[in-house]
Short mmCIF file of C-alpha atoms in Angstrom, two decimals:
data_model
loop_
_atom_site.label_atom_id
_atom_site.label_comp_id
_atom_site.label_asym_id
_atom_site.label_seq_id
_atom_site.Cartn_x
_atom_site.Cartn_y
_atom_site.Cartn_z
CA UNK A 15 -5.20 -21.76 -25.36
CA UNK A 16 -4.36 -17.95 -25.36
CA UNK A 17 -0.65 -16.44 -24.75
CA UNK A 18 -0.09 -13.10 -23.62
CA UNK A 19 3.21 -11.25 -23.91
CA UNK A 20 3.67 -9.18 -21.19
CA UNK A 21 5.31 -6.01 -20.20
CA UNK A 22 6.82 -4.12 -17.24
CA UNK A 23 5.27 -0.45 -16.26
CA UNK A 24 8.14 2.54 -16.21
CA UNK A 25 7.94 3.61 -12.17
CA UNK A 26 7.65 7.10 -11.42
CA UNK A 27 9.25 9.90 -9.70
CA UNK A 28 8.84 10.15 -5.82
CA UNK A 29 10.11 13.33 -5.01
CA UNK A 30 6.86 14.69 -3.28
CA UNK A 31 7.12 11.38 -0.82
CA UNK A 32 10.11 12.14 1.50
CA UNK A 33 12.75 10.58 1.55
CA UNK A 34 11.69 7.16 1.39
CA UNK A 35 14.35 5.26 3.20
CA UNK A 36 12.23 2.29 3.54
CA UNK A 37 11.82 1.63 0.17
CA UNK A 38 15.35 1.96 -0.70
CA UNK A 39 16.32 -0.70 1.66
CA UNK A 40 13.27 -2.80 -0.18
CA UNK A 41 14.79 -2.66 -3.02
CA UNK A 42 18.35 -3.54 -1.75
CA UNK A 43 16.32 -6.92 -0.99
CA UNK A 44 15.13 -7.52 -4.34
CA UNK A 45 15.40 -11.19 -5.10
CA UNK A 46 18.61 -12.49 -7.60
CA UNK A 47 18.08 -13.87 -10.89
CA UNK A 48 19.09 -17.07 -11.35
CA UNK A 49 19.30 -17.82 -7.27
CA UNK A 50 16.96 -20.60 -6.25
CA UNK A 51 15.33 -20.05 -2.75
CA UNK A 52 14.47 -24.26 -2.85
CA UNK A 53 16.12 -26.32 -0.06
CA UNK A 54 18.25 -29.07 -1.19
CA UNK A 55 18.04 -30.77 1.43
CA UNK A 56 14.00 -31.30 2.44
CA UNK A 57 14.62 -33.36 5.79
CA UNK A 58 12.43 -31.89 8.05
CA UNK A 59 9.20 -29.63 7.57
CA UNK A 60 9.05 -28.58 3.86
CA UNK A 61 7.65 -24.99 3.62
CA UNK A 62 7.57 -24.92 0.22
CA UNK A 63 10.09 -22.18 -0.38
CA UNK A 64 9.16 -20.42 -3.80
CA UNK A 65 11.16 -20.17 -6.73
CA UNK A 66 9.90 -17.65 -8.55
CA UNK A 67 12.46 -16.25 -11.11
CA UNK A 68 11.46 -17.52 -14.44
CA UNK A 69 7.57 -17.72 -14.52
CA UNK A 70 4.26 -19.06 -16.95
CA UNK A 71 0.66 -17.40 -16.04
CA UNK A 72 -1.89 -19.57 -16.40
CA UNK A 73 -5.48 -18.53 -15.96
CA UNK A 74 -9.45 -19.90 -16.61
CA UNK A 75 -11.61 -17.60 -17.63
CA UNK A 76 -14.86 -18.92 -16.89
CA UNK A 77 -17.24 -15.40 -16.63
CA UNK A 78 -17.07 -12.11 -18.17
CA UNK A 79 -15.85 -10.56 -21.09
CA UNK A 80 -13.06 -11.20 -22.56
CA UNK A 81 -11.47 -7.50 -21.28
CA UNK A 82 -12.06 -9.26 -17.60
CA UNK A 83 -9.96 -11.86 -18.31
CA UNK A 84 -7.40 -9.62 -19.87
CA UNK A 85 -7.47 -7.15 -16.94
CA UNK A 86 -7.48 -10.43 -14.43
CA UNK A 87 -4.19 -11.22 -16.20
CA UNK A 88 -2.73 -8.05 -15.63
CA UNK A 89 -3.07 -8.00 -12.35
CA UNK A 90 -1.66 -11.42 -12.08
CA UNK A 91 1.42 -9.99 -14.04
CA UNK A 92 1.52 -7.58 -11.02
CA UNK A 93 1.24 -10.01 -8.41
CA UNK A 94 4.39 -11.89 -9.86
CA UNK A 95 6.58 -8.97 -10.76
CA UNK A 96 6.12 -7.81 -7.18
CA UNK A 97 7.42 -10.94 -5.79
CA UNK A 98 10.38 -10.46 -7.80
CA UNK A 99 9.29 -12.54 -10.73
CA UNK A 100 10.30 -12.40 -14.67
CA UNK A 101 6.73 -13.00 -15.98
CA UNK A 102 7.65 -15.34 -19.62
CA UNK A 103 4.24 -15.83 -20.79
CA UNK A 104 0.55 -16.16 -20.32
CA UNK A 105 -1.95 -19.17 -21.07
CA UNK A 106 -5.38 -18.34 -20.74
CA UNK A 107 -8.04 -21.05 -21.59
CA UNK A 108 -11.92 -20.67 -21.69
CA UNK A 109 -14.12 -23.30 -19.55
CA UNK A 110 -17.66 -23.11 -17.64
CA UNK A 111 -15.42 -24.35 -14.52
CA UNK A 112 -11.73 -24.81 -13.73
CA UNK A 113 -10.55 -28.81 -14.18
CA UNK A 114 -11.08 -30.39 -10.62
CA UNK A 115 -8.36 -32.27 -11.43
CA UNK A 116 -5.70 -30.22 -13.17
CA UNK A 117 -7.49 -26.78 -12.86
CA UNK A 118 -6.83 -25.57 -16.87
CA UNK A 119 -7.77 -29.03 -18.18
CA UNK A 120 -6.23 -32.10 -19.21
CA UNK A 121 -5.89 -31.90 -22.57
CA UNK A 122 -4.47 -28.45 -22.34
CA UNK A 123 -1.80 -29.59 -19.80
CA UNK A 124 0.35 -31.20 -22.23
CA UNK A 125 0.66 -27.53 -24.53
CA UNK A 126 1.47 -25.82 -20.59
CA UNK A 127 4.38 -28.56 -20.54
CA UNK A 128 5.41 -27.15 -23.75
CA UNK A 129 5.68 -23.75 -23.16
CA UNK A 130 6.91 -24.47 -19.82
CA UNK A 131 10.05 -26.42 -21.94
CA UNK A 132 9.58 -23.85 -24.61
CA UNK A 133 10.76 -20.35 -22.80
CA UNK A 134 13.37 -22.55 -20.02
CA UNK A 135 10.76 -21.40 -17.24
CA UNK A 136 10.94 -22.95 -13.35
CA UNK A 137 7.42 -21.81 -12.02
CA UNK A 138 3.79 -21.89 -13.63
CA UNK A 139 1.60 -19.59 -11.53
CA UNK A 140 -2.46 -19.92 -11.23
CA UNK A 141 -4.67 -17.73 -11.14
CA UNK A 142 -7.28 -19.00 -8.82
CA UNK A 143 -6.74 -21.05 -5.29
CA UNK A 144 -5.81 -24.87 -6.47
CA UNK A 145 -6.47 -27.73 -4.56
CA UNK A 146 -4.23 -29.50 -2.46
CA UNK A 147 -5.31 -32.53 -5.63
CA UNK A 148 -5.12 -30.11 -8.52
CA UNK A 149 -1.62 -29.16 -7.32
CA UNK A 150 -0.21 -32.10 -7.20
CA UNK A 151 -1.91 -32.87 -9.94
CA UNK A 152 -0.13 -30.01 -12.10
CA UNK A 153 3.21 -30.40 -10.67
CA UNK A 154 3.62 -34.06 -11.78
CA UNK A 155 3.04 -33.00 -15.02
CA UNK A 156 4.29 -29.79 -16.05
CA UNK A 157 7.42 -31.34 -14.13
CA UNK A 158 8.30 -27.78 -12.50
CA UNK A 159 7.17 -26.14 -9.32
CA UNK A 160 3.07 -25.27 -9.58
CA UNK A 161 1.94 -22.58 -6.94
CA UNK A 162 -1.67 -20.44 -7.01
CA UNK A 163 -2.79 -16.85 -6.15
CA UNK A 164 -2.99 -17.08 -2.64
CA UNK A 165 0.88 -18.62 -2.18
CA UNK A 166 1.95 -15.54 -4.07
CA UNK A 167 0.16 -12.77 -2.72
CA UNK A 168 1.15 -14.83 0.88
CA UNK A 169 5.02 -14.39 -0.59
CA UNK A 170 4.47 -10.66 -1.49
CA UNK A 171 3.14 -10.26 2.07
CA UNK A 172 6.22 -12.30 3.85
CA UNK A 173 8.47 -9.87 1.65
CA UNK A 174 7.19 -7.00 2.71
CA UNK A 175 6.10 -7.18 6.27
CA UNK A 176 8.56 -5.02 8.67
CA UNK A 177 7.06 -4.89 12.04
CA UNK A 178 6.88 -7.75 14.46
CA UNK A 179 3.03 -7.70 14.10
CA UNK A 180 2.95 -7.73 10.30
CA UNK A 181 5.83 -11.04 10.13
CA UNK A 182 3.61 -12.65 12.84
CA UNK A 183 0.41 -12.41 10.61
CA UNK A 184 2.34 -13.49 7.35
CA UNK A 185 4.22 -16.51 9.37
CA UNK A 186 0.17 -17.18 10.54
CA UNK A 187 -1.37 -16.99 7.31
CA UNK A 188 1.40 -18.81 5.86
CA UNK A 189 0.87 -21.77 8.13
CA UNK A 190 -2.36 -22.17 7.83
CA UNK A 191 -2.72 -22.53 3.96
CA UNK A 192 0.48 -24.40 3.93
CA UNK A 193 -1.09 -27.41 6.78
CA UNK A 194 -3.40 -28.62 3.87
CA UNK A 195 -0.85 -28.95 1.44
CA UNK A 196 2.21 -30.62 3.06
CA UNK A 197 3.75 -32.82 0.35
CA UNK A 198 7.58 -34.36 0.28
CA UNK A 199 9.21 -35.53 -2.51
CA UNK A 200 9.24 -39.07 -2.97
CA UNK A 201 6.60 -39.90 -0.18
CA UNK A 202 9.04 -38.58 2.32
CA UNK A 203 6.55 -37.06 4.37
CA UNK A 204 4.54 -40.23 4.35
CA UNK A 205 7.22 -42.51 6.23
CA UNK A 206 6.74 -43.55 9.52
CA UNK A 207 9.08 -41.54 11.99
CA UNK A 208 11.68 -44.65 13.43
CA UNK A 209 15.17 -45.18 14.70
CA UNK A 210 18.34 -45.24 12.66
CA UNK A 211 17.64 -49.06 11.96
CA UNK A 212 16.92 -49.74 8.10
CA UNK A 213 13.08 -50.67 8.69
CA UNK A 214 12.89 -47.52 11.07
CA UNK A 215 12.00 -49.11 13.52
CA UNK A 216 13.80 -47.73 17.67
CA UNK A 217 12.85 -47.11 20.67
CA UNK A 218 9.51 -45.67 20.59
CA UNK A 219 9.29 -46.24 16.62
CA UNK A 220 7.87 -49.67 16.54
CA UNK A 221 4.51 -50.55 15.58
CA UNK A 222 2.23 -48.29 13.54
CA UNK A 223 3.95 -44.91 14.78
CA UNK A 224 3.67 -41.59 13.75
CA UNK A 225 4.00 -40.63 10.37
CA UNK A 226 6.33 -37.94 9.12
CA UNK A 227 3.53 -35.65 7.26
CA UNK A 228 1.76 -36.27 10.83
CA UNK A 229 4.62 -34.75 12.68
CA UNK A 230 4.96 -31.77 10.64
CA UNK A 231 1.42 -31.13 10.69
CA UNK A 232 1.70 -31.36 14.66
CA UNK A 233 4.71 -28.69 14.67
CA UNK A 234 2.65 -26.41 12.50
CA UNK A 235 -0.65 -26.52 14.72
CA UNK A 236 2.11 -26.25 17.43
CA UNK A 237 3.86 -22.74 15.41
CA UNK A 238 0.43 -21.83 15.04
CA UNK A 239 -0.73 -21.53 18.65
CA UNK A 240 1.87 -19.65 19.17
CA UNK A 241 1.71 -17.07 16.59
CA UNK A 242 -2.12 -16.56 17.58
CA UNK A 243 -0.64 -15.84 21.46
CA UNK A 244 1.78 -13.63 20.12
CA UNK A 245 -0.69 -11.41 17.88
CA UNK A 246 -2.83 -11.02 21.01
CA UNK A 247 -0.29 -9.85 23.43
CA UNK A 248 1.08 -7.36 20.30
CA UNK A 249 -2.96 -6.40 20.45
CA UNK A 250 -2.82 -4.92 23.58
CA UNK A 251 -0.72 -1.90 22.61
CA UNK A 252 -2.84 -1.22 19.48
CA UNK A 253 -5.64 -1.68 21.70
CA UNK A 254 -4.30 0.86 24.25
CA UNK A 255 -3.82 3.58 21.87
CA UNK A 256 -7.50 3.25 19.68
CA UNK A 257 -8.92 3.33 23.50
CA UNK A 258 -6.62 6.78 24.43
CA UNK A 259 -8.29 8.02 20.70
CA UNK A 260 -11.60 6.92 21.84
CA UNK A 261 -11.49 8.59 25.65
CA UNK A 262 -10.80 12.10 23.67
CA UNK A 263 -13.10 11.65 21.16
CA UNK A 264 -10.68 11.85 18.36
CA UNK A 265 -12.46 11.22 15.00
CA UNK A 266 -11.32 8.72 12.97
CA UNK A 267 -10.56 8.20 9.18
CA UNK A 268 -9.27 5.17 7.30
CA UNK A 269 -7.85 5.32 4.09
CA UNK A 270 -9.10 2.29 2.24
CA UNK A 271 -8.84 0.51 -1.44
CA UNK A 272 -7.59 -1.57 -3.66
CA UNK A 273 -4.13 -2.23 -3.39
CA UNK A 274 -1.69 0.22 -5.48
CA UNK A 275 -4.20 2.87 -5.28
CA UNK A 276 -2.34 5.27 -3.97
CA UNK A 277 -3.49 5.62 -0.55
CA UNK A 278 0.06 6.00 1.15
CA UNK A 279 0.08 8.95 -1.49
CA UNK A 280 -2.63 10.23 -0.53
CA UNK A 281 -1.77 10.46 2.99
CA UNK A 282 1.69 11.63 2.76
CA UNK A 283 0.05 14.65 0.90
CA UNK A 284 -2.62 15.01 3.25
CA UNK A 285 -0.84 14.96 6.41
CA UNK A 286 3.47 14.87 5.23
CA UNK A 287 3.67 11.78 7.00
CA UNK A 288 6.26 10.14 4.85
CA UNK A 289 5.50 7.11 4.63
CA UNK A 290 7.01 4.45 2.21
CA UNK A 291 5.50 4.33 -1.12
CA UNK A 292 6.15 1.49 -4.01
CA UNK A 293 4.77 1.16 -7.25
CA UNK A 294 3.46 -2.18 -6.13
CA UNK A 295 1.15 -4.04 -4.78
CA UNK A 296 0.79 -4.81 -1.51
CA UNK A 297 3.92 -2.23 -0.17
CA UNK A 298 1.90 -1.30 2.56
CA UNK A 299 1.49 -3.77 5.09
CA UNK A 300 1.43 -2.16 8.79
CA UNK A 301 -0.99 0.17 9.52
CA UNK A 302 0.47 4.12 9.67
CA UNK A 303 -2.07 6.38 11.76
CA UNK A 304 -1.19 10.06 11.28
CA UNK A 305 -3.00 13.21 13.77
CA UNK A 306 -4.06 15.76 11.61
CA UNK A 307 -6.36 19.12 12.10
CA UNK A 308 -9.35 20.81 10.45
CA UNK A 309 -9.10 24.22 9.37
CA UNK A 310 -11.50 25.45 12.50
CA UNK A 311 -8.55 23.57 14.51
CA UNK A 312 -10.45 20.02 15.70
CA UNK A 313 -8.28 17.24 15.89
CA UNK A 314 -8.33 13.90 13.63
CA UNK A 315 -6.88 11.21 12.66
CA UNK A 316 -5.95 9.73 9.21
CA UNK A 317 -4.92 5.92 8.97
CA UNK A 318 -3.42 4.36 6.16
CA UNK A 319 -4.60 0.85 5.75
CA UNK A 320 -3.67 -2.88 3.87
CA UNK A 321 -4.44 -2.61 0.58
CA UNK A 322 -7.50 -5.20 -0.53
CA UNK A 323 -7.13 -7.14 -3.84
CA UNK A 324 -9.80 -9.37 -5.61
CA UNK A 325 -10.09 -13.31 -4.42
CA UNK A 326 -8.38 -11.81 -1.03
CA UNK A 327 -7.09 -15.45 0.73
CA UNK A 328 -9.35 -16.27 3.74
CA UNK A 329 -6.61 -16.68 5.84
CA UNK A 330 -5.36 -13.50 5.35
CA UNK A 331 -8.36 -11.47 6.66
CA UNK A 332 -8.30 -13.56 9.28
CA UNK A 333 -4.75 -13.62 10.22
CA UNK A 334 -4.85 -9.86 9.80
CA UNK A 335 -8.03 -8.92 11.94
CA UNK A 336 -6.90 -7.00 14.42
CA UNK A 337 -5.14 -4.51 11.33
CA UNK A 338 -8.16 -4.57 9.70
CA UNK A 339 -10.06 -3.87 12.67
CA UNK A 340 -8.90 -0.28 12.35
CA UNK A 341 -11.19 0.21 9.19
CA UNK A 342 -14.03 -1.20 11.19
CA UNK A 343 -14.19 1.26 13.92
CA UNK A 344 -13.34 4.24 11.94
CA UNK A 345 -16.02 7.18 11.77
CA UNK A 346 -15.66 7.79 7.91
CA UNK A 347 -13.72 5.99 5.12
CA UNK A 348 -11.80 7.10 2.23
CA UNK A 349 -12.24 4.29 -0.16
CA UNK A 350 -9.29 5.24 -2.42
CA UNK A 351 -9.29 3.96 -6.38
CA UNK A 352 -7.26 3.88 -9.28
CA UNK A 353 -8.70 5.72 -11.82
CA UNK A 354 -6.75 4.58 -14.55
CA UNK A 355 -7.72 1.05 -13.52
CA UNK A 356 -9.40 -0.72 -16.98
CA UNK A 357 -11.94 -1.73 -14.48
CA UNK A 358 -12.56 1.15 -11.27
CA UNK A 359 -16.04 -0.51 -10.53
CA UNK A 360 -14.41 -4.33 -10.11
CA UNK A 361 -11.72 -2.73 -7.59
CA UNK A 362 -14.94 -1.35 -5.71
CA UNK A 363 -16.82 -4.12 -5.73
CA UNK A 364 -13.58 -5.80 -4.51
CA UNK A 365 -13.14 -3.85 -2.22
CA UNK A 366 -16.74 -3.13 -0.69
CA UNK A 367 -16.56 -7.26 0.01
CA UNK A 368 -14.17 -7.38 2.00
CA UNK A 369 -14.96 -4.38 3.62
CA UNK A 370 -18.29 -6.14 4.32
CA UNK A 371 -16.72 -9.55 5.80
CA UNK A 372 -15.02 -6.95 8.46
CA UNK A 373 -18.27 -5.53 9.38
CA UNK A 374 -17.25 -2.10 8.18
CA UNK A 375 -19.65 -2.28 5.18
CA UNK A 376 -21.80 0.25 6.89
CA UNK A 377 -19.88 3.19 7.66
CA UNK A 378 -19.79 6.21 5.87
CA UNK A 379 -17.86 6.43 2.67
CA UNK A 380 -16.64 9.09 0.34
CA UNK A 381 -15.14 7.93 -2.61
CA UNK A 382 -11.91 9.41 -3.99
CA UNK A 383 -10.70 8.70 -7.60
CA UNK A 384 -6.77 8.86 -7.67
CA UNK A 385 -4.22 9.23 -10.28
CA UNK A 386 -6.60 11.83 -12.25
CA UNK A 387 -3.39 13.13 -14.15
CA UNK A 388 -2.76 9.60 -16.30
CA UNK A 389 -6.43 9.62 -17.86
CA UNK A 390 -8.48 11.68 -20.41
CA UNK A 391 -11.06 14.10 -20.26
CA UNK A 392 -13.40 10.93 -21.44
CA UNK A 393 -12.82 8.58 -18.90
CA UNK A 394 -12.87 11.62 -15.93
CA UNK A 395 -16.80 12.07 -17.43
CA UNK A 396 -17.91 8.85 -17.31
CA UNK A 397 -16.48 8.68 -13.44
CA UNK A 398 -18.43 12.02 -12.17
CA UNK A 399 -21.61 10.46 -14.37
CA UNK A 400 -21.61 7.01 -12.57
CA UNK A 401 -20.28 8.67 -8.87
CA UNK A 402 -21.58 11.86 -8.23
CA UNK A 403 -20.68 12.41 -5.45
CA UNK A 404 -17.41 11.41 -5.40
CA UNK A 405 -13.54 13.44 -5.56
CA UNK A 406 -11.06 13.81 -8.01
CA UNK A 407 -7.55 13.75 -6.77
CA UNK A 408 -4.16 13.38 -8.21
CA UNK A 409 -2.49 12.61 -5.15
CA UNK A 410 0.81 13.11 -7.68
CA UNK A 411 0.31 16.71 -8.44
CA UNK A 412 -1.84 18.05 -5.59
CA UNK A 413 -4.82 18.04 -7.86
CA UNK A 414 -7.88 17.92 -5.93
CA UNK A 415 -6.33 17.87 -2.63
CA UNK A 416 -7.55 20.77 -1.04
CA UNK A 417 -11.20 19.81 -1.84
CA UNK A 418 -11.01 16.30 -0.67
CA UNK A 419 -9.41 18.15 2.20
CA UNK A 420 -12.72 19.90 2.93
CA UNK A 421 -14.84 16.90 1.97
CA UNK A 422 -13.28 15.15 4.53
CA UNK A 423 -13.45 17.67 7.54
CA UNK A 424 -17.22 17.88 6.20
CA UNK A 425 -18.30 14.58 7.14
CA UNK A 426 -16.51 14.03 10.24
CA UNK A 427 -18.73 13.34 13.14
CA UNK A 428 -19.83 16.58 14.58
CA UNK A 429 -20.06 16.95 18.41
CA UNK A 430 -23.81 16.46 20.14
CA UNK A 431 -24.40 19.49 22.33
CA UNK A 432 -24.39 22.99 21.16
CA UNK A 433 -23.74 25.40 24.53
CA UNK A 434 -22.84 28.96 25.05
CA UNK A 435 -21.04 30.11 28.20
CA UNK A 436 -18.74 32.52 29.40
CA UNK A 437 -15.79 30.72 30.66
CA UNK A 438 -13.15 32.77 32.75
CA UNK A 439 -9.93 33.41 31.86
CA UNK A 440 -8.09 31.09 34.24
CA UNK A 441 -10.06 28.12 32.64
CA UNK A 442 -8.29 28.10 29.76
CA UNK A 443 -7.71 24.44 30.05
CA UNK A 444 -11.77 24.17 29.20
CA UNK A 445 -10.83 26.27 26.19
CA UNK A 446 -7.93 24.63 24.90
CA UNK A 447 -10.43 21.44 25.25
CA UNK A 448 -12.66 22.90 22.70
CA UNK A 449 -10.54 23.94 20.41
CA UNK A 450 -8.99 19.82 20.31
CA UNK A 451 -12.23 17.99 20.65
CA UNK A 452 -15.12 20.71 20.32
CA UNK A 453 -16.30 23.06 16.96
CA UNK A 454 -16.07 26.69 17.83
CA UNK A 455 -19.17 28.23 16.12
CA UNK A 456 -18.25 31.53 17.82
CA UNK A 457 -16.54 33.56 20.38
CA UNK A 458 -15.39 36.72 21.85
CA UNK A 459 -13.41 38.19 24.38
CA UNK A 460 -15.03 40.67 27.43
CA UNK A 461 -13.63 41.90 30.82
CA UNK A 462 -15.02 38.49 32.49
CA UNK A 463 -13.99 36.04 29.96
CA UNK A 464 -14.35 34.34 26.85
CA UNK A 465 -17.68 34.11 25.64
CA UNK A 466 -18.22 31.02 23.16
CA UNK A 467 -20.45 29.70 21.41
CA UNK A 468 -19.48 25.91 20.78
CA UNK A 469 -20.44 22.08 19.99
CA UNK A 470 -18.87 19.67 22.38
CA UNK A 471 -19.14 16.28 23.69
CA UNK A 472 -21.74 15.59 26.49
CA UNK A 473 -18.51 15.06 29.09
CA UNK A 474 -17.11 18.54 27.91
CA UNK A 475 -20.48 19.80 27.80
CA UNK A 476 -20.61 19.05 32.21
CA UNK A 477 -18.10 20.46 32.94
CA UNK A 478 -18.82 23.72 30.99
CA UNK A 479 -21.97 23.58 32.99
CA UNK A 480 -21.39 26.17 35.61
CA UNK A 481 -20.32 29.00 33.56
CA UNK A 482 -23.16 28.38 30.61
CA UNK A 483 -24.79 31.87 29.75
#
């Protein structure tokens, strides 16, 4: 068993990202060390609220190199710290497959228990999705709360969700995860529901009856149905806005990528949007769409989306379907990659896997390596050799941003129909629409009106037909 001593990365100046009042609010609501989030009286549905103050990380290394195992542990550390934890130690075990009963193997559980006792940890976080049996067995043996990677990510999402839609999506994902893992302390959820008498019997409570766990599972199913109905209603607003953009033929660009790759910083740098930026995983949950213009006046939108991560929980992908749809319906994906990450190829693979799951795998893609100010020339040379068509930028310093903007404008879909028309001056509305929705190739003002050569969409071409030269 290998023990890793982990350190915290420094934060950086955020001047160019605006005032960032949302970030001040978020930092003011950080978990307070030493305070437990456990309920003292678990008499209703046990939502397994997480106690994440002092944690030990546990991982099973099954494939890849030792560097891959270290990278995975470093990412789990960042996830834990983003959730508000103090990471004490990390333990890694080399196995061909995780143990089906206890995840890390029966012989190593005792060692993990010794580490927990020696450090005074109150939580163990496992780098994988544990089955209900693994969770129960491991918790019974190490005598502290045990959670898995999925529960950790869900907890981060719950802390960061701001909008009504984001909160509903997170709660839906949490309930779908928890309904398979209901467990009471001392078997309290397996008792029969009943009246106040000692035997639990009472009016409507005699006989086999419904157990506590069945009651709670039914309540969870009821809440899931209600949340899905709320999300369908909220999605109508998103669909209305999206339909308006499509009706006006406004091209859309979605900024996608691994969590904490710098997508929000890049959106701020390109559009001055001022959206929240934080050096933490999953800082952005609510997508932000901003309009901007090309150098020749064409309007297009840029959308900052939810970050992806390796082994993104399926329940989250399902719950955030409407939000992720912004990526699937885009005309161009700007795929942001952290150039300073030890494994950028792994980031790209993980993001493309999620894009494939949401039917966005075939869309045009521009890879953008961000944070080039943090890497040396040898790393940049390697990245340029492996990804010759990628853009190299630093959203922090502004390096490469103008070249990236030119690349994006060049890759935007162009209107299909080329027209040459003499537009009377009283039809200035048509000239304005060509500016907004088309692409000018040339123009000249003469006595009769404005002679234009432009590329436009078919509906605008039909309106220009009486003035074709």
